[in-house]
Short mmCIF file of C-alpha atoms in Angstrom, two decimals:
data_model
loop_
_atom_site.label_atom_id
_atom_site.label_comp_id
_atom_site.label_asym_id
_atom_site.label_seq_id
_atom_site.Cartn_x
_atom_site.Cartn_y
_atom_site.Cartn_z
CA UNK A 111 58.15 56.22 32.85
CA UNK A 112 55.93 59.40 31.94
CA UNK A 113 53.24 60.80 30.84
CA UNK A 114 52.57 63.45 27.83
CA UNK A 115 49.75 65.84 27.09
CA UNK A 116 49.36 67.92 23.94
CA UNK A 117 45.90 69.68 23.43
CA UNK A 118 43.61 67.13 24.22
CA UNK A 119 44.70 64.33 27.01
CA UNK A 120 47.57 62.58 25.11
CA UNK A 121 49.34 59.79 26.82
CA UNK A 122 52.93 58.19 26.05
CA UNK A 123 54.60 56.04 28.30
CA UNK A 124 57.91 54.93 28.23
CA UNK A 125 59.08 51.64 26.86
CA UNK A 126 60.30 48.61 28.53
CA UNK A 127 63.67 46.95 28.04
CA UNK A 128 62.95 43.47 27.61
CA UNK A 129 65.90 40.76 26.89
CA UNK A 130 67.74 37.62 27.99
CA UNK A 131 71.66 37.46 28.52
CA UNK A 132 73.27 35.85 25.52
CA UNK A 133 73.97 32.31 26.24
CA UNK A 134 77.60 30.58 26.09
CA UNK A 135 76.47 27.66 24.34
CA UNK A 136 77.65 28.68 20.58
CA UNK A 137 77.20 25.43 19.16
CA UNK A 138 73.85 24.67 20.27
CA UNK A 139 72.75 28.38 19.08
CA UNK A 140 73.94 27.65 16.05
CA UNK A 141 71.74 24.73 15.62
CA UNK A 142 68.41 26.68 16.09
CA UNK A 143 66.42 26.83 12.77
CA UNK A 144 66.57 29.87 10.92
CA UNK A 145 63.11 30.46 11.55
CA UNK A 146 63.78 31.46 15.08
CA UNK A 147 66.64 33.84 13.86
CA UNK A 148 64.83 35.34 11.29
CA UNK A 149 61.03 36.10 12.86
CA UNK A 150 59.01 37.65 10.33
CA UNK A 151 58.42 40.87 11.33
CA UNK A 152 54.95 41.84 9.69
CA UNK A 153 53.53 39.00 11.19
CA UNK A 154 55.13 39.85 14.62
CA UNK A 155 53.11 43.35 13.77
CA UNK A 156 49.68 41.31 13.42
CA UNK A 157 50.00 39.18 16.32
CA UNK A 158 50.47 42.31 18.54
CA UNK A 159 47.42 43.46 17.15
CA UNK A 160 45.60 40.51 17.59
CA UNK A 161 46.46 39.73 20.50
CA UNK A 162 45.96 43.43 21.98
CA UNK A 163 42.40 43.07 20.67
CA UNK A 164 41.95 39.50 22.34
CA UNK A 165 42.98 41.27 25.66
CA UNK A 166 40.79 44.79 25.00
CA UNK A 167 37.60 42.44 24.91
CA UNK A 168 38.61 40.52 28.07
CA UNK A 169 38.77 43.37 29.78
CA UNK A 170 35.60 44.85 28.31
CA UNK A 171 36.79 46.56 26.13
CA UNK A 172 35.98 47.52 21.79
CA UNK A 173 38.53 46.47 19.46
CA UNK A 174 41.14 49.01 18.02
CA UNK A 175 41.29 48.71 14.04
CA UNK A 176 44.33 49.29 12.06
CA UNK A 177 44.95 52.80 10.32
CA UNK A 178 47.56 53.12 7.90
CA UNK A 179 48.86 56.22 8.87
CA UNK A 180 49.35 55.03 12.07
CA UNK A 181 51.33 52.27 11.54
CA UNK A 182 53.13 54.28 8.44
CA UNK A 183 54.07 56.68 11.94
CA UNK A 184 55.13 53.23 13.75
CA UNK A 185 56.84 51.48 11.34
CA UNK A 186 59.03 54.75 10.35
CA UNK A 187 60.11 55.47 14.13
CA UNK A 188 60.61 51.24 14.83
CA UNK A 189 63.01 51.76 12.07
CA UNK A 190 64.62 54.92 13.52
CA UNK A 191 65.48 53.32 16.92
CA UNK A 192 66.64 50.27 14.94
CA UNK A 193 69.04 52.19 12.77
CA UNK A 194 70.62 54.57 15.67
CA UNK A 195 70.26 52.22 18.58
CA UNK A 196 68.85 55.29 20.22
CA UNK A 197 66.02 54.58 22.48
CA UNK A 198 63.13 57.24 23.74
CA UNK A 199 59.90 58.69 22.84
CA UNK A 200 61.72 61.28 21.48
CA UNK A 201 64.51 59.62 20.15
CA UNK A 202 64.03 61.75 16.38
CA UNK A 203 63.71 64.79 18.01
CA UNK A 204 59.77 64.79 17.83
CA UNK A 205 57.06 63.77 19.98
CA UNK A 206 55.45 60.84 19.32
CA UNK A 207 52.31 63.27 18.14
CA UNK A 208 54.68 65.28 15.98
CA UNK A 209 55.80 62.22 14.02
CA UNK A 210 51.45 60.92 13.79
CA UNK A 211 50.89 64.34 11.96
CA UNK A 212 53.83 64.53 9.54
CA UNK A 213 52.05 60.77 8.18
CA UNK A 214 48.98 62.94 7.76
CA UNK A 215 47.19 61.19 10.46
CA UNK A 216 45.27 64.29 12.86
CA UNK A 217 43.99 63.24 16.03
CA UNK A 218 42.16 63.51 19.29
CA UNK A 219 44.32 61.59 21.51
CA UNK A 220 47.65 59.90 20.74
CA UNK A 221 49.65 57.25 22.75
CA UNK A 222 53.03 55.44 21.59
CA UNK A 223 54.07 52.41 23.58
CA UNK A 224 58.02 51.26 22.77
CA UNK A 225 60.06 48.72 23.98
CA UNK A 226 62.88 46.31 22.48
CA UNK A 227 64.20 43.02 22.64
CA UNK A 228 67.20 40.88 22.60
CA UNK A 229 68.04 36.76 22.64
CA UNK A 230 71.56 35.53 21.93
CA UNK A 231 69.27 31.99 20.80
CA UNK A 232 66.61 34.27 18.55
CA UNK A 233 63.06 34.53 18.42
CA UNK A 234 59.84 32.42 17.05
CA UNK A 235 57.52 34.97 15.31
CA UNK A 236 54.67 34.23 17.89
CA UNK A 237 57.71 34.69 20.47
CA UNK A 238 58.62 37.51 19.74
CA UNK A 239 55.41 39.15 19.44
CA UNK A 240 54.12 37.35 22.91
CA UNK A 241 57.29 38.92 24.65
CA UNK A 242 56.78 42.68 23.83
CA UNK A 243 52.82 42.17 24.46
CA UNK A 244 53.56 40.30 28.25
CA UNK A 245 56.10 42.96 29.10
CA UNK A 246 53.45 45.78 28.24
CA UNK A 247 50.66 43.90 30.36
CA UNK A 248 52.88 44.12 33.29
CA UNK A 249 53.26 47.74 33.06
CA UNK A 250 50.58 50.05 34.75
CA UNK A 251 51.52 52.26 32.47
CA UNK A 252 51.84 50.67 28.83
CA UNK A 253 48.59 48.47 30.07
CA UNK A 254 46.49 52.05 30.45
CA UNK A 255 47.47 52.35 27.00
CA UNK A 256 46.45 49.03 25.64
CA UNK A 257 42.89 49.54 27.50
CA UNK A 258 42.08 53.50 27.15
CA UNK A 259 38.17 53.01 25.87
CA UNK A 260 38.63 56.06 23.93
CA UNK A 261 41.13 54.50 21.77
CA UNK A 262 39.68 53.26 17.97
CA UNK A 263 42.96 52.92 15.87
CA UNK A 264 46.29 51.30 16.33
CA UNK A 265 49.17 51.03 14.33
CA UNK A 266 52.09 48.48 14.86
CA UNK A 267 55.47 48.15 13.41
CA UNK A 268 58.85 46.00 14.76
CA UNK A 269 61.87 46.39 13.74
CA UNK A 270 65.90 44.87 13.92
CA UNK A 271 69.70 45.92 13.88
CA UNK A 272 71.03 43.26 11.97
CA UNK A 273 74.34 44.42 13.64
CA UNK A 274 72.89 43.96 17.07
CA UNK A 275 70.23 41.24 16.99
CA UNK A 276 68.26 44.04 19.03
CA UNK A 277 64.46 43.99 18.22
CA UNK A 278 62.57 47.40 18.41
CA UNK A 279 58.44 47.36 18.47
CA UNK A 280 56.43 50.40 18.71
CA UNK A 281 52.61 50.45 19.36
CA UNK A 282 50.81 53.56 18.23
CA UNK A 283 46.82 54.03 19.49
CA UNK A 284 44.66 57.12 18.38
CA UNK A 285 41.43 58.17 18.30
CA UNK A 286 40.77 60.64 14.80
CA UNK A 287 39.48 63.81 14.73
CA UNK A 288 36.47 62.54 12.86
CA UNK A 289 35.66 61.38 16.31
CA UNK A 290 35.62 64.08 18.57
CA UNK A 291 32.37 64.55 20.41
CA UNK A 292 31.09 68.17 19.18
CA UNK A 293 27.46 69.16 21.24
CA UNK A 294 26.10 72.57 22.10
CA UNK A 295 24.53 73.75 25.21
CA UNK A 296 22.16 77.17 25.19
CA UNK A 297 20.45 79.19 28.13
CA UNK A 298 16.89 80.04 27.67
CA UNK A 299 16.59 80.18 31.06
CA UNK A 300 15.82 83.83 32.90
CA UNK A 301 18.94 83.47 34.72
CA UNK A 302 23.02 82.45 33.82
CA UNK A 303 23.61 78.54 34.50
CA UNK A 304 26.91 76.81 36.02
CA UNK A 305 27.53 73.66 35.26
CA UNK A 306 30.50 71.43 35.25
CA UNK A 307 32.45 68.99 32.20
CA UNK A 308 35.72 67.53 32.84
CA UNK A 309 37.08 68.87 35.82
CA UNK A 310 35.71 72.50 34.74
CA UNK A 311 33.15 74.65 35.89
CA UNK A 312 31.28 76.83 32.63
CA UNK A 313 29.09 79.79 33.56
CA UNK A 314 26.44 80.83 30.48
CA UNK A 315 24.98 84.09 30.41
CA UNK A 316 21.10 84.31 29.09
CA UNK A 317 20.57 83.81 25.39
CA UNK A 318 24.06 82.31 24.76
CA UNK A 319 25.38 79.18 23.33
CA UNK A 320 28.24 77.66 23.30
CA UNK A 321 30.00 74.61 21.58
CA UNK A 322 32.30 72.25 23.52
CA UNK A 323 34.58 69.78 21.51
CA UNK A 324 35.66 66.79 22.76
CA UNK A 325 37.94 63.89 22.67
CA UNK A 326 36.73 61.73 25.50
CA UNK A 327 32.78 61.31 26.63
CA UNK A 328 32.56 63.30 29.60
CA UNK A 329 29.54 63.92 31.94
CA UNK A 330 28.14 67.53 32.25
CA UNK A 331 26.25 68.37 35.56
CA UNK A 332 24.01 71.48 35.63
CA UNK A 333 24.90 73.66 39.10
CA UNK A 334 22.16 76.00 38.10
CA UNK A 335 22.54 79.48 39.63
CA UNK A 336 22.84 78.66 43.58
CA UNK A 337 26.06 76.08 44.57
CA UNK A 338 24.18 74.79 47.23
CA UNK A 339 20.97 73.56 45.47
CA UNK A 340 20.40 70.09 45.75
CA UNK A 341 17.85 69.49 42.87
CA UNK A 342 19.84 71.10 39.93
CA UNK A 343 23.15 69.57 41.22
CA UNK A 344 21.39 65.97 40.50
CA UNK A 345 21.19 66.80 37.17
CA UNK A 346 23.64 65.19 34.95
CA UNK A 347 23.76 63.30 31.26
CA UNK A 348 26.54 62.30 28.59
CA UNK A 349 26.78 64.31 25.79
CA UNK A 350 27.00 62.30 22.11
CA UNK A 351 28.41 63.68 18.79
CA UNK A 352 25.95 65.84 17.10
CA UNK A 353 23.08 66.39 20.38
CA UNK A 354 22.47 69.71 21.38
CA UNK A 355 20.64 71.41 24.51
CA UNK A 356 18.75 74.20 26.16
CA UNK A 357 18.51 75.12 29.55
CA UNK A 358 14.74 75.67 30.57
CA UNK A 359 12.82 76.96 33.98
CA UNK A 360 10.26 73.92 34.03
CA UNK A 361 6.52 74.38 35.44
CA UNK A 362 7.67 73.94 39.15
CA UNK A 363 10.46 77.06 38.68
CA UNK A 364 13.25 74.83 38.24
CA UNK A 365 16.19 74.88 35.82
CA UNK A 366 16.56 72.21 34.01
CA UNK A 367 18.46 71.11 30.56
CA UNK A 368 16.46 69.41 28.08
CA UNK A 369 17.82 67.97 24.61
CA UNK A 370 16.43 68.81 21.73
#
């Protein structure tokens, strides 16, 4: 299991292998219908998606839609591993946000779940699909994928070696570049400001303004000009697409950071 990050935070964990030994009874595996032998594949694509969803608003999460180029990216790399029986994120030679941006789709924050599946006796459609979503539940890892809140889009694709009965399912989640959080942040104060996003302390000279970008909400707190003041440290607020501030010395002589 691991963890990627390109530009922005970008997670991919590593997929689980999920199968049954193949059973010695021949004749009663030959007796299954050929429904179970033969799941249909775009539907097992759906469920996953559905299902996903279901368990996104259990857990309080917003639902993921499907984007095209996203499951273009899926589908193309479920068929890959199918084909070659080779199995890893970077199975084609490309990361999984390589592969997202050659199918045109740019993003914020990519994640690629993977895993495949095998049964001597075959698979129901809703079987199939309800054995690669339970094995990515049960992983910390592939479950942090399923509920990131900063995830919008998904894209789904499962595929088969005919040779091998081996199933292969990928689940791609993004969130666009049309949705990165852009906001601006100026000093009209008569002193430079500190103050803190993500993990990182900004300093901002008088009369300057800068633009941050991002891909995930993130809380800004003002540290004003002196570390250990308690009053500007208690300052904080979530920036939104579009919002833009100032940093101000109020009536009492404090700094403070209005929006505008």
């Amino acid at each position: 299991m691991c963890r990627w990050f390109l530009y922005t935070p970008c997670v991919l964990i590593l997929g689980v292998a999920l199968g049954q030994p193949p059973t010695r009874d021949g004749a009663r595996r030959m007796r299954r219908p050929a429904a179970e032998r033969n799941p249909d594949l775009a539907q097992v694509a759906d469920l996953i998606v559905r299902r996903t969803n279901e368990f996104r608003k259990q857990e309080g999460r917003q639902p993921v839609k499907t984007d095209d180029k996203l499951a273009a990216t899926a589908q193309y790399f479920a068929q890959y591993m199918a084909r070659t029986e080779e199995y890893s994120h970077t199975a084609d030679g490309n990361q999984p946000g390589e592969r997202a941006k050659k199918h045109g789709y740019k993003y914020c924050l990519i994640a690629e779940n993977i895993a495949y599946e095998y049964n001597s006796g075959g698979f129901t459609t809703a079987g199939l699909a309800e054995g690669f979503l339970e094995g990515w539940k049960k992983s910390s890892g592939h479950r942090e994928n399923m509920l990131d809140r900063d995830m919008t889009q998904t894209g789904v694709a499962v595929a088969k070696n005919e040779k091998t009965g081996y199933f292969y399912a990928v689940q791609m989640f993004g969130r666009p570049e049309s949705e990165k959080i852009t906001f601006k942040i100026s000093n009209q104060a008569n002193t430079p400001i500190r103050y803190q996003l993500g993990g990182q302390e900004f300093s901002l000279p008088v009369s300057y303004t800068r633009t941050h970008d991002l891909c995930r909400p993130s809380e800004v707190r003002l540290l004003g000009t002196d570390e250990a003041s308690p009053k500007d440290k208690r300052q904080t607020f979530t920036p939104k697409n579009g919002d833009r501030y100032r940093a101000i010395v109020d009536d009492s002589g404090e700094i403070r950071i209005v929006k505008e």
